XYZ file of C-alpha atoms in Angstrom:
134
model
C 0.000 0.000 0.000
C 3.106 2.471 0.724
C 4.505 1.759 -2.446
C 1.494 2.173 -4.612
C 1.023 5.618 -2.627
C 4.671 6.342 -2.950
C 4.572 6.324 -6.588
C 1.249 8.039 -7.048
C 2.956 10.790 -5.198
C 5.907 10.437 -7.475
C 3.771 10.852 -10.763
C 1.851 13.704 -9.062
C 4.979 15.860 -8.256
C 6.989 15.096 -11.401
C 3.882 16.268 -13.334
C 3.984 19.536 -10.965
C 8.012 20.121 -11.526
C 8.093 18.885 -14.999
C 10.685 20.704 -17.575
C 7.616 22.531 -19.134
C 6.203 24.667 -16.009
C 3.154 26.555 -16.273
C 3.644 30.176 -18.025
C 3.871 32.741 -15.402
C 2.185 35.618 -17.626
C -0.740 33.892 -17.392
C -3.769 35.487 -14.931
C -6.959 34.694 -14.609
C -8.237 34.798 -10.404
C -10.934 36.011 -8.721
C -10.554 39.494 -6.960
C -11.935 40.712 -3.853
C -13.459 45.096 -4.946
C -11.279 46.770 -4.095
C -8.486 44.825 -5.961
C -10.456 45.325 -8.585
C -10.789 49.094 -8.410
C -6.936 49.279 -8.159
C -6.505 47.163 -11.691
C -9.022 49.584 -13.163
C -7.018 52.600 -12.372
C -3.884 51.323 -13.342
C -5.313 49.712 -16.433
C -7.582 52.631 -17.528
C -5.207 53.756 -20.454
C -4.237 50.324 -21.555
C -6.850 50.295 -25.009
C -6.700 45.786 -24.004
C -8.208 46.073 -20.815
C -11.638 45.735 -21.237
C -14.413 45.673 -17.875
C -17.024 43.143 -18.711
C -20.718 43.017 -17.156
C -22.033 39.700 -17.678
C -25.253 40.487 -16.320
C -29.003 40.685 -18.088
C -28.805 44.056 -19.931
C -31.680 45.275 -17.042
C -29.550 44.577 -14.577
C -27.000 46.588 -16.210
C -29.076 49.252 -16.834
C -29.485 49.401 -13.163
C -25.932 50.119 -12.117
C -22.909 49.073 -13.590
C -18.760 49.832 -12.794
C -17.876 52.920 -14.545
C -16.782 52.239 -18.232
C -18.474 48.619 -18.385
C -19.733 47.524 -21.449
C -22.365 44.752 -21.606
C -22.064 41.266 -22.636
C -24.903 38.943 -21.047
C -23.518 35.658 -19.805
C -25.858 33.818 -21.458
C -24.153 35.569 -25.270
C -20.605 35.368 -24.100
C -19.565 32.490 -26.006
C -20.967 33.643 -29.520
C -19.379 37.057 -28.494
C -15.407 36.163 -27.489
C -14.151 35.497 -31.477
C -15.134 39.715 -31.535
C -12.340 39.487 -28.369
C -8.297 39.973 -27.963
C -7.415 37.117 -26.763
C -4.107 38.829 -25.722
C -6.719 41.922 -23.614
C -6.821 41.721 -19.885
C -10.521 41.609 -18.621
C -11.882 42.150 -15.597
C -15.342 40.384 -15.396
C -18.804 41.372 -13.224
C -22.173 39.826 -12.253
C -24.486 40.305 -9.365
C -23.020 37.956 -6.969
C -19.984 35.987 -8.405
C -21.684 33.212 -10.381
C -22.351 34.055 -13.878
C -18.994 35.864 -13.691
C -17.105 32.650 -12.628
C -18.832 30.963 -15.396
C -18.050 33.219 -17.503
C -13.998 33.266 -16.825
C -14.686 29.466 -16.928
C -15.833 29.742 -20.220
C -12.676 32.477 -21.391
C -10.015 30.862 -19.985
C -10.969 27.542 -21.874
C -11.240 29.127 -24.867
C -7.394 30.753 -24.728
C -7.830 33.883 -22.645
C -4.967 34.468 -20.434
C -5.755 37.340 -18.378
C -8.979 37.153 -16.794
C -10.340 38.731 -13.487
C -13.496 38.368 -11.717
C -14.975 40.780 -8.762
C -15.425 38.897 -6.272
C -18.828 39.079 -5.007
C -19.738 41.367 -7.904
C -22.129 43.929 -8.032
C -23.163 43.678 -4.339
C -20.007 43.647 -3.040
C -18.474 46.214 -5.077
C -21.409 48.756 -4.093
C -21.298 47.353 -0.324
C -17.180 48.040 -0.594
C -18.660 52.025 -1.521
C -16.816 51.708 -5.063
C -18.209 53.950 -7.886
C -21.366 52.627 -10.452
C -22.414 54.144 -13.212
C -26.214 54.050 -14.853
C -28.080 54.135 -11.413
């Protein structure tokens, strides 16, 4: 039984240390608001960055981070080939779901630097942050 663990341990860590490690430029994590806020200001001149609300276009309507544009989660996947692939995004919902989903659904097809809020909308207007549309 020791050995058989042994060498499943073995296989596990070689496959972690291997000679091809994981690219390092590569971001895509789940930020608490205020985290957030900070990568919008230093990002606001960067023409890649690009602040996502995944939300119903209602919900938008009703609030949204300052220079969000619109995609609903349930569109996102017939809307990414109109995306950089090489862009940073920083991606919002109500709560956290849809937005997880949606990074899901980015990082798998290629994106490399994706954030979510975490919490979303309620937590960035509980943290006091700045929204837009009210």
């Amino acid at each position: 039984m020791f050995l058989a663990g042994s060498a499943i341990a073995a296989v596990l860590i070689g496959g972690c240390v291997g000679d091809n490690p994981a690219p390092q430029d590569h971001i895509n994590r789940t930020v608490p608001p205020a985290e957030a806020s900070a990568l919008i200001e230093e990002k606001k001149q960067d023409p890649k960055f690009v602040i996502i609300d995944v939300r119903r276009p209602a919900e938008y309507a009703g609030g949204h981070i300052p220079g969000a544009i619109n995609i609903d989660s349930a569109h996102l996947s017939g809307r990414l080939e109109s995306l950089d692939r090489d862009g940073t995004y920083l991606l919002c919902c109500q709560r956290g779901g849809r937005s997880a989903g949606a990074r899901e659904v980015m990082e798998k097809a290629g994106f490399e630097n994706v954030y979510e809020v975490k919490g979303g909308m309620s937590a960035w207007q509980a943290a006091g942050l700045p929204v837009t549309g009210v």
